[in-house]
C-alpha cells in the first residue's frame, strides 16, 4: 500500500498543471451534493459569526471608553493633589522639629488633601511614599519610602514617563487597582524619589464589567504580562457553564492576544468546544478588555438549514466537467507560450517578447496581464542595463576629469616671480629664453584640445620644463632621451610623463648637486609600450618607498601626501589604470642614495584612449 501511494504521488507530481486542475475539478464536481448542501449553512454561519463579532467588538469598545474615562478621573485627581504644593513641601521637610507646625499642617494642608480624596468616590486611598528620615507617619496618606515595595519601582516609573497603572496593586492587589506617579521636587535631596499612589477598588473601577451576568459574551480584563491574572464576574452564565475549564480557556486566549492586531478575533479550541474572543488593548493599564463567547452559543440558529437538499443532477455534472476540460486546455495553451518565451530569455534573448494579440484598449485576463507585465519587465531590464553602463561611464569620466584638476597653481606664481626678480637684478638676455620656455609650458598645460598628445609633444614640453628649471635653479638638471623614431607620433595620455619628471626634480636632486634624468622608450613583445624615466638622484627612503608601492599596487587606501612624496605618481597611475585597466600604469624602483626609476606601461597600437 505504501509503495502504491508513493507511486501515485510521483505520478501526480510529474503531471502537468492542466491535468492536476482537471483532476481537482472532477473530484469537486463528483461530490456536488456535499458541497451544495453545506454551502448555504456555511454562508449563514459566517454571517452570524460576523454579526456576533461586530456586536462583541462594539461592546468591548464601550467598556474601553468607560475605563479610559475613569482613568482620566484618577489622573485628574492626582494632578489636583500635586497642586497642593505646601502639602508636598511639608512632607519632604523635617516634620519632627516643630509640633505646632505639625498641628497647623494637620488643620490646613492635610485637611485640604483629605477633602480631595473624599470628594472622589472612585478613590479609596491616596498615599505618598517619601524618602525622608524626618517623616512623621501618623496618617495613612503619608508613609516612609521603606514601606513601599518593590523599592526600585521608581526606575520603572521613570522609564514609563513618570506614571503607571497596575490593575493589581502591589499592596492588597487582589481587589485593588493602583495608579503610581513620581513626585518630582526642585532641589530634592532625597536619594529616592517620592511616589504617590492612588488606589481604587475593582468593584468600583470595573463596576460596569462586574455587574453583567448574562448575554452571549463574557467580559474579562486580563493583565497584559500575566496570563493567570484577570478580572471578571464569577456570577456570569458563561463562567458558571465553563466551571473548572474557565482558567484554561482564558489562558489559551491570553496566549493569542496581540496589541497590534486588535481587529482580528481570537479563536481557541478546548477539548471539543470552540471559543471566540474580541479584545481591545489599554496601554496605560497594560491590560486587555476581552469579550469571550462559545461557538455553540453564537451558532444556535435554526437547525433547519442542514436540511438543504442536493438538487444537482448527473447531466449538469457532466456539462460542468466538459466545460472545465475545455477551459483548462485553452488557458494552458496560452501559458505554454509564456513559458516558451521565458526559456528563451533565460538563454539571453532579451528581445523574445510574448505576443498577446491585444488591442491598445484591451486588458485581457490574468494570463494576458502576466504577458504584458513580462514584456514591460524585459523593456525595463534593457533600460536599466543601459542606465548602469551610462552611470559607470559618467562616474569614470568624472573621476578622470577630477584628476585633471589637480594642478599646483603656486608653481606658476613662483616661476613668474622668479623671472621678474631675475630681470630686475641682472638685466640679462637669457631671461628671454626663460620666458619662451615658460610660455611653452603654459600653452601646453592649459590647452586641452584633446586628452591625448603625441609622445614627441610630451617630450618637447618636458625639455621646456627642464630648461626653465635650469634657468631658475642654476642649470643643475640634465635631460637625455633615447626613443625610436616610430614612437614620436604615438598618442599617449597628456601630462603622464611630466609629473614624474617634476617629482624627480623636486625630490631627487641633492642639495647643491647635479641631477641627470634619462628617458628611454621601447616596445616590449610588440604589445606594450615601455617608458622608463631614470634619475641618479638621492633615491627614496625605505618607508616612503613602501608607501608608494602600496598605493601603486592597490594595497593601501592611504593617499600619498603631496608635500612629502609628490602628487604626480599617484595622479598618473590612477589615470592610466582607470582607462587601460590593472595591467598598466606605473612601477617604481629606487635605491636610497643611488637612483630612482619610474616605468610607465601602456598598450601598444591602441587607437582610442577614451574620454579621459
XYZ file of C-alpha atoms in Angstrom:
612
model
C 0.000 0.000 0.000
C 2.800 2.375 0.879
C 4.544 1.649 -2.442
C 1.323 2.336 -4.317
C 0.806 5.667 -2.548
C 4.402 6.670 -3.265
C 3.971 5.835 -6.949
C 0.704 7.806 -7.140
C 2.374 10.838 -5.540
C 5.184 10.701 -8.112
C 2.705 10.473 -10.984
C 0.741 13.415 -9.603
C 3.913 15.419 -9.005
C 5.134 14.937 -12.576
C 1.755 15.642 -14.182
C 1.080 18.903 -15.982
C -0.801 21.599 -14.133
C -3.712 21.305 -16.541
C -4.062 17.616 -15.675
C -3.917 18.359 -11.963
C -6.598 21.020 -12.310
C -8.813 18.710 -14.326
C -8.495 16.038 -11.651
C -9.258 18.537 -8.909
C -12.327 19.935 -10.657
C -13.553 16.447 -11.431
C -13.372 15.492 -7.767
C -15.216 18.650 -6.793
C -17.910 18.049 -9.336
C -18.175 14.365 -8.379
C -19.379 15.331 -4.934
C -21.553 18.378 -5.697
C -24.249 17.245 -3.356
C -21.954 17.585 -0.363
C -20.668 20.964 -1.483
C -24.101 22.437 -2.197
C -25.737 21.023 0.896
C -23.255 22.739 3.177
C -22.892 25.942 1.137
C -25.924 27.717 2.486
C -25.294 26.740 6.087
C -21.723 27.958 5.797
C -22.853 31.322 4.466
C -25.366 31.691 7.257
C -22.866 30.696 9.916
C -20.341 33.150 8.528
C -22.895 35.949 8.623
C -23.874 35.039 12.168
C -20.223 34.998 13.144
C -19.619 38.433 11.583
C -22.670 39.911 13.283
C -21.661 38.427 16.628
C -18.068 39.681 16.301
C -19.322 43.148 15.388
C -21.585 43.152 18.443
C -18.769 41.940 20.676
C -16.337 44.468 19.252
C -18.810 47.280 19.868
C -19.333 46.086 23.435
C -15.589 45.908 24.086
C -15.148 49.412 22.661
C -17.790 50.766 25.039
C -16.093 49.124 28.027
C -12.766 50.500 26.816
C -14.192 54.032 26.655
C -15.680 53.743 30.141
C -12.411 52.508 31.625
C -10.439 55.278 29.946
C -12.924 57.828 31.291
C -12.347 56.505 34.809
C -8.609 56.627 34.249
C -8.941 60.296 33.306
C -10.739 60.913 36.600
C -7.916 59.284 38.560
C -5.238 61.191 36.652
C -7.069 64.488 37.174
C -7.300 63.739 40.886
C -3.545 63.039 41.012
C -2.816 66.321 39.231
C -5.076 68.168 41.654
C -3.301 66.553 44.591
C 0.088 67.610 43.293
C -1.088 71.199 43.005
C -1.133 71.246 46.826
C 2.478 72.385 46.845
C 2.547 73.292 50.522
C 1.433 69.761 51.433
C 4.105 68.180 49.245
C 6.795 70.554 50.540
C 5.893 69.822 54.154
C 6.101 66.014 53.906
C 9.589 66.417 52.418
C 10.712 68.678 55.281
C 11.590 67.977 58.946
C 8.173 67.015 60.404
C 9.653 66.202 63.827
C 11.176 69.590 64.602
C 8.122 71.698 65.498
C 4.939 70.220 66.981
C 2.924 73.415 66.450
C 3.908 73.419 62.806
C 2.676 69.811 62.552
C -0.679 70.755 64.100
C -1.137 73.602 61.631
C -0.293 71.222 58.805
C -2.988 68.833 60.033
C -5.578 71.564 60.189
C -4.797 73.129 56.824
C -2.782 71.310 54.177
C -3.652 67.787 55.296
C -7.337 68.635 55.550
C -7.322 70.045 52.004
C -5.682 66.879 50.690
C -8.144 64.734 52.606
C -11.058 66.665 51.051
C -9.671 65.938 47.570
C -9.763 62.218 48.365
C -13.221 62.340 49.917
C -14.688 64.300 47.006
C -13.889 61.493 44.543
C -15.942 58.354 45.173
C -13.732 56.266 42.916
C -10.608 56.813 45.012
C -10.387 54.611 48.084
C -6.954 55.789 49.226
C -4.241 58.288 48.256
C -0.785 57.839 49.772
C 2.667 59.382 49.477
C 5.859 57.323 49.975
C 8.686 59.688 50.848
C 12.399 59.036 51.389
C 12.578 61.436 54.353
C 14.218 60.346 57.657
C 12.298 63.124 59.463
C 8.901 61.935 58.248
C 6.114 61.560 60.824
C 3.819 58.621 59.982
C 0.580 59.433 61.773
C -1.840 59.420 58.819
C -2.480 56.752 56.129
C -1.749 59.298 53.445
C 1.926 59.629 54.395
C 4.436 56.746 54.570
C 8.174 56.398 54.644
C 9.601 55.045 51.375
C 10.780 51.877 53.204
C 7.148 50.752 53.340
C 6.920 50.722 49.541
C 7.755 47.556 47.677
C 9.446 46.952 45.325
C 11.987 49.620 46.291
C 13.297 50.163 42.758
C 9.873 50.626 41.142
C 10.655 54.325 40.715
C 13.014 53.313 37.861
C 10.108 51.711 36.014
C 8.022 54.832 36.531
C 10.831 56.974 35.184
C 11.099 54.795 32.059
C 7.322 54.968 31.503
C 7.168 58.757 31.656
C 6.639 59.263 35.368
C 3.405 57.367 35.962
C 1.899 53.921 35.513
C -1.169 51.849 36.352
C -1.304 48.390 37.849
C -4.649 46.637 37.738
C -3.368 44.518 40.608
C -1.728 46.806 43.151
C 1.481 45.853 44.916
C -0.334 46.017 48.264
C -3.614 44.103 48.593
C -3.656 43.767 44.801
C -6.275 41.022 44.518
C -9.127 43.510 44.554
C -7.437 46.882 44.088
C -6.179 48.931 41.117
C -3.384 51.444 41.750
C -2.063 54.475 39.911
C 1.572 55.322 40.735
C 3.162 58.646 39.950
C 6.601 60.100 40.607
C 6.625 63.283 42.685
C 9.471 65.445 41.464
C 10.554 68.378 43.632
C 13.014 71.030 42.543
C 16.146 70.747 44.673
C 15.039 67.440 46.226
C 17.912 65.962 48.253
C 16.453 62.518 48.957
C 18.237 59.533 47.476
C 14.977 58.015 46.222
C 12.175 59.976 44.525
C 8.816 60.171 46.210
C 5.915 58.112 44.831
C 2.236 58.951 45.007
C -0.215 56.018 44.950
C -3.936 56.334 44.219
C -5.919 53.167 44.935
C -9.344 52.224 43.576
C -11.189 49.016 44.353
C -12.027 46.673 41.489
C -15.694 46.708 42.439
C -15.786 50.472 41.775
C -13.376 50.814 38.852
C -14.688 47.755 36.976
C -18.247 48.072 38.271
C -19.920 48.062 34.829
C -17.945 44.985 33.896
C -18.715 43.047 37.054
C -22.453 43.791 37.026
C -23.204 41.923 33.785
C -24.448 38.380 34.393
C -25.973 37.369 31.037
C -25.557 37.588 27.278
C -23.555 35.610 24.757
C -20.333 37.488 25.523
C -18.417 37.157 28.769
C -16.310 40.244 29.612
C -12.851 39.876 31.166
C -9.974 42.264 31.914
C -6.647 40.428 31.524
C -3.287 41.692 32.713
C -1.004 42.015 29.686
C 2.079 40.381 31.237
C 0.405 37.720 33.382
C -1.933 35.209 31.672
C -3.217 33.882 35.007
C -4.383 37.254 36.417
C -7.726 38.604 35.261
C -10.885 40.280 36.500
C -14.381 39.019 35.678
C -17.845 38.462 37.146
C -17.966 34.924 38.565
C -21.776 35.065 38.513
C -21.896 35.384 34.689
C -23.619 32.460 32.945
C -20.528 31.786 30.825
C -18.174 31.434 33.817
C -20.646 29.179 35.594
C -21.062 26.999 32.489
C -17.305 26.757 31.921
C -16.634 25.725 35.522
C -13.129 24.363 36.064
C -12.282 24.900 32.388
C -12.543 28.689 32.697
C -8.899 29.209 33.681
C -7.722 27.017 30.804
C -9.924 28.911 28.321
C -8.701 32.322 29.459
C -5.026 31.288 29.480
C -5.302 29.958 25.897
C -6.997 33.181 24.790
C -4.370 35.324 26.525
C -1.623 33.496 24.609
C -3.076 34.734 21.292
C -3.711 38.364 22.230
C -1.699 40.887 20.219
C -1.876 44.629 20.790
C -1.009 45.266 17.111
C -3.812 43.081 15.719
C -6.796 44.091 17.802
C -9.246 43.937 14.887
C -8.755 40.202 14.357
C -10.813 37.953 16.672
C -9.085 35.145 18.564
C -10.200 31.543 18.145
C -9.275 28.758 20.592
C -10.387 25.174 20.890
C -10.597 23.406 24.238
C -11.497 19.733 24.035
C -14.416 19.620 21.585
C -15.564 23.216 22.094
C -14.552 26.336 20.190
C -14.406 29.816 21.685
C -14.084 33.247 20.066
C -12.758 36.422 21.664
C -12.700 40.085 20.612
C -10.493 42.471 22.550
C -9.000 45.921 22.935
C -5.622 46.763 24.440
C -5.494 49.544 27.045
C -1.868 50.655 27.009
C -1.837 52.678 30.290
C -3.222 49.670 32.180
C -1.118 47.169 30.227
C -4.320 45.150 30.077
C -6.754 43.686 27.567
C -10.525 44.089 27.688
C -11.791 40.809 26.250
C -15.255 39.553 25.316
C -15.449 35.749 25.083
C -18.239 33.649 23.560
C -18.578 29.988 22.684
C -19.198 28.802 19.150
C -22.247 26.861 20.295
C -23.849 29.983 21.799
C -23.258 32.063 18.684
C -24.441 29.402 16.229
C -27.711 28.484 17.905
C -29.709 29.406 14.813
C -32.341 27.256 13.161
C -31.101 23.722 12.577
C -33.379 23.512 9.556
C -30.506 24.931 7.455
C -28.929 21.495 7.461
C -31.962 20.120 5.611
C -30.913 21.704 2.334
C -31.469 19.095 -0.400
C -28.932 18.319 -3.104
C -30.532 19.210 -6.484
C -27.591 18.966 -8.902
C -28.226 16.242 -11.489
C -25.753 13.974 -13.261
C -26.322 15.779 -16.554
C -25.287 19.105 -15.031
C -22.230 17.440 -13.512
C -21.200 16.096 -16.909
C -21.685 19.507 -18.524
C -19.515 21.156 -15.889
C -16.737 18.611 -16.364
C -16.729 19.212 -20.128
C -16.650 22.950 -19.616
C -13.751 22.696 -17.168
C -11.801 20.447 -19.535
C -12.230 22.838 -22.448
C -11.357 25.930 -20.402
C -8.204 24.461 -18.886
C -6.903 23.367 -22.273
C -7.304 26.894 -23.672
C -5.746 28.541 -20.650
C -2.677 26.342 -20.532
C -2.128 26.566 -24.266
C -1.542 30.285 -23.731
C 0.513 29.622 -20.608
C 2.809 27.361 -22.624
C 3.623 30.292 -24.920
C 4.590 32.349 -21.850
C 6.883 29.575 -20.580
C 8.471 29.193 -24.014
C 9.335 32.891 -24.114
C 10.779 32.743 -20.589
C 13.054 29.844 -21.540
C 14.427 31.844 -24.483
C 15.021 34.894 -22.299
C 16.866 32.705 -19.808
C 19.278 31.897 -22.635
C 19.947 35.604 -23.157
C 17.377 36.525 -25.830
C 16.022 39.678 -24.162
C 14.047 40.631 -27.292
C 11.898 37.495 -27.088
C 8.609 39.075 -26.042
C 5.219 37.413 -25.726
C 2.663 38.109 -28.448
C -0.609 38.781 -26.606
C -2.679 39.799 -29.632
C -4.430 42.502 -27.577
C -5.507 45.868 -28.933
C -4.454 49.054 -27.138
C -7.782 49.407 -25.345
C -7.938 45.751 -24.250
C -6.749 44.480 -20.886
C -7.339 40.733 -21.251
C -7.412 38.241 -18.411
C -4.794 37.358 -15.793
C -2.587 35.447 -18.238
C -2.666 38.423 -20.611
C -1.755 40.665 -17.700
C 1.192 38.401 -16.874
C 2.324 38.554 -20.506
C 2.022 42.360 -20.704
C 3.836 42.787 -17.388
C 6.525 40.370 -18.551
C 7.064 42.364 -21.759
C 7.338 45.590 -19.761
C 9.809 43.906 -17.434
C 12.039 42.995 -20.399
C 11.972 46.622 -21.589
C 12.828 47.863 -18.101
C 15.691 45.352 -17.789
C 17.228 46.561 -21.031
C 16.719 50.175 -19.988
C 18.293 49.542 -16.566
C 21.254 47.777 -18.181
C 21.769 50.807 -20.403
C 21.481 53.154 -17.424
C 24.009 51.134 -15.424
C 26.521 51.281 -18.271
C 25.908 55.025 -18.716
C 26.335 55.670 -14.995
C 29.574 53.726 -14.935
C 30.901 55.732 -17.879
C 29.818 59.014 -16.286
C 31.429 58.066 -12.970
C 34.612 57.013 -14.722
C 34.811 60.211 -16.789
C 34.052 62.340 -13.723
C 36.854 60.682 -11.806
C 39.249 61.118 -14.687
C 38.356 64.790 -15.137
C 38.687 65.356 -11.396
C 42.250 64.072 -11.625
C 42.939 66.685 -14.352
C 42.094 69.473 -11.938
C 44.951 68.656 -9.560
C 47.306 71.416 -10.707
C 49.761 73.177 -8.416
C 48.983 76.791 -9.269
C 51.687 78.042 -6.865
C 54.294 76.804 -9.320
C 53.168 79.319 -11.950
C 53.164 82.216 -9.475
C 56.569 81.338 -8.069
C 58.024 80.941 -11.580
C 56.794 84.326 -12.759
C 58.061 85.958 -9.582
C 61.496 84.356 -10.095
C 61.699 85.662 -13.694
C 60.691 89.134 -12.593
C 63.302 89.250 -9.861
C 65.997 87.921 -12.216
C 65.133 90.510 -14.845
C 65.238 93.378 -12.354
C 68.530 92.353 -10.758
C 70.647 91.059 -13.676
C 69.054 92.515 -16.857
C 70.454 89.618 -18.927
C 69.182 88.375 -22.341
C 68.920 84.815 -21.045
C 65.627 85.850 -19.492
C 64.091 85.873 -22.972
C 64.832 82.180 -23.346
C 63.329 81.536 -19.957
C 60.167 83.349 -20.950
C 59.934 81.301 -24.130
C 60.228 78.097 -22.089
C 57.628 79.296 -19.636
C 55.271 80.237 -22.454
C 55.642 76.786 -23.951
C 54.871 75.222 -20.588
C 51.771 77.350 -20.108
C 50.432 76.728 -23.595
C 50.982 73.002 -23.302
C 49.487 72.570 -19.820
C 46.466 74.829 -20.281
C 45.487 73.936 -23.835
C 43.348 70.798 -23.817
C 42.020 70.231 -27.329
C 42.005 66.538 -26.564
C 43.028 64.091 -23.890
C 45.976 62.685 -25.829
C 49.113 64.088 -27.408
C 51.952 62.666 -29.433
C 54.792 61.277 -27.352
C 57.128 63.741 -29.106
C 54.974 66.676 -27.948
C 55.060 65.449 -24.350
C 58.838 65.089 -24.565
C 59.209 68.622 -26.040
C 57.181 70.004 -23.140
C 59.444 68.181 -20.683
C 62.516 69.702 -22.356
C 60.968 73.181 -21.971
C 60.267 72.413 -18.341
C 63.868 71.257 -17.647
C 65.258 74.305 -19.477
C 63.134 76.601 -17.373
C 64.044 74.787 -14.139
C 67.722 75.149 -15.000
C 67.164 78.876 -15.534
C 65.510 79.163 -12.127
C 67.898 76.940 -10.187
C 71.239 77.430 -11.934
C 71.438 74.631 -14.543
C 71.793 71.594 -12.268
C 69.413 69.287 -14.204
C 70.445 67.429 -17.384
C 67.889 65.617 -19.542
C 68.652 62.964 -22.188
C 66.160 60.920 -24.193
C 66.519 57.714 -26.165
C 63.478 56.639 -28.162
C 62.836 55.066 -31.578
C 61.527 57.260 -34.377
C 58.254 55.312 -34.719
C 57.096 56.222 -31.219
C 57.386 60.020 -31.653
C 53.885 60.289 -33.120
C 52.323 57.638 -30.892
C 49.359 59.034 -28.914
C 49.787 58.904 -25.149
C 47.793 60.488 -22.300
C 48.655 64.146 -21.944
C 50.735 65.109 -18.873
C 51.512 61.478 -17.997
C 55.325 61.911 -18.145
C 55.896 65.479 -16.945
C 54.602 64.894 -13.346
C 57.184 62.125 -12.952
C 59.986 64.422 -14.168
C 58.727 67.167 -11.845
C 58.752 64.701 -8.958
C 62.386 63.814 -9.749
C 63.429 67.482 -9.986
C 61.794 68.448 -6.686
C 62.650 65.381 -4.619
C 65.596 63.525 -6.205
C 68.131 66.337 -6.740
C 70.652 66.530 -3.868
C 71.135 69.939 -2.221
C 73.628 71.916 -4.342
C 74.284 68.885 -6.578
C 73.501 67.919 -10.145
C 70.799 65.599 -11.441
C 70.743 63.520 -14.612
C 67.355 62.339 -15.932
C 67.386 59.669 -18.665
C 64.159 58.860 -20.632
C 64.202 55.567 -22.552
C 61.333 54.282 -24.706
C 60.887 50.883 -26.376
C 58.162 48.404 -27.392
C 58.062 45.135 -25.444
C 56.746 41.991 -27.154
C 55.103 44.167 -29.824
C 52.141 44.819 -27.472
C 53.388 47.048 -24.639
C 54.964 50.495 -24.812
C 57.590 50.922 -22.081
C 58.627 54.438 -20.979
C 61.448 54.420 -18.435
C 62.323 57.638 -16.552
C 65.598 57.194 -14.647
C 67.379 59.691 -12.385
C 70.651 59.413 -10.468
C 69.356 61.416 -7.507
C 69.079 60.720 -3.799
C 66.538 57.902 -4.193
C 63.611 57.186 -1.906
C 63.885 56.083 1.722
C 62.525 52.651 2.639
C 59.399 53.893 4.483
C 58.338 56.238 1.683
C 59.114 53.550 -0.896
C 56.861 51.093 0.922
C 54.033 53.665 0.968
C 54.476 54.380 -2.753
C 54.478 50.684 -3.666
C 51.386 50.037 -1.531
C 49.417 52.779 -3.287
C 50.629 51.831 -6.795
C 49.842 48.165 -6.194
C 46.430 48.895 -4.692
C 47.381 47.547 -1.233
C 46.666 50.752 0.674
C 43.820 53.239 0.790
C 46.035 55.924 2.390
C 46.588 58.731 -0.125
C 50.115 59.949 -0.913
C 50.763 63.324 0.744
C 51.688 65.834 -1.921
C 54.178 67.719 0.249
C 56.115 64.555 1.062
C 56.060 62.332 -1.997
C 54.555 64.450 -4.737
C 51.098 64.131 -6.224
C 52.325 63.223 -9.715
C 52.954 59.497 -9.307
C 49.554 58.718 -7.836
C 47.770 61.004 -10.293
C 49.328 59.431 -13.382
C 48.916 55.885 -12.053
C 45.203 56.363 -11.346
C 44.586 57.929 -14.755
C 46.284 55.110 -16.615
C 44.574 52.336 -14.680
C 41.131 53.941 -14.921
C 41.384 53.739 -18.703
C 43.645 50.795 -19.531
C 42.981 48.515 -16.552
C 45.038 46.950 -13.785
C 47.695 45.587 -16.134
C 49.022 49.046 -16.960
C 50.246 52.088 -15.045
C 53.385 52.908 -13.068
C 56.097 50.787 -11.470
C 58.816 52.309 -9.294
C 62.259 51.089 -8.278
C 64.697 53.022 -6.115
C 67.852 52.645 -4.043
C 68.364 55.334 -1.440
C 71.406 57.460 -2.248
C 71.768 55.943 -5.725
C 68.853 56.192 -8.181
C 65.120 56.153 -8.831
C 63.490 54.557 -11.888
C 59.811 55.006 -12.766
C 58.421 52.766 -15.532
C 55.255 53.593 -17.481
C 53.487 50.670 -19.194
C 50.984 51.490 -21.956
C 49.270 49.282 -24.541
C 50.936 49.471 -27.983
C 48.789 50.097 -31.094
C 45.898 51.459 -29.015
C 43.722 53.601 -31.285
C 41.299 55.220 -28.828
C 42.202 56.442 -25.378
C 38.604 57.277 -24.473
C 37.198 60.345 -22.798
C 39.713 60.960 -20.077
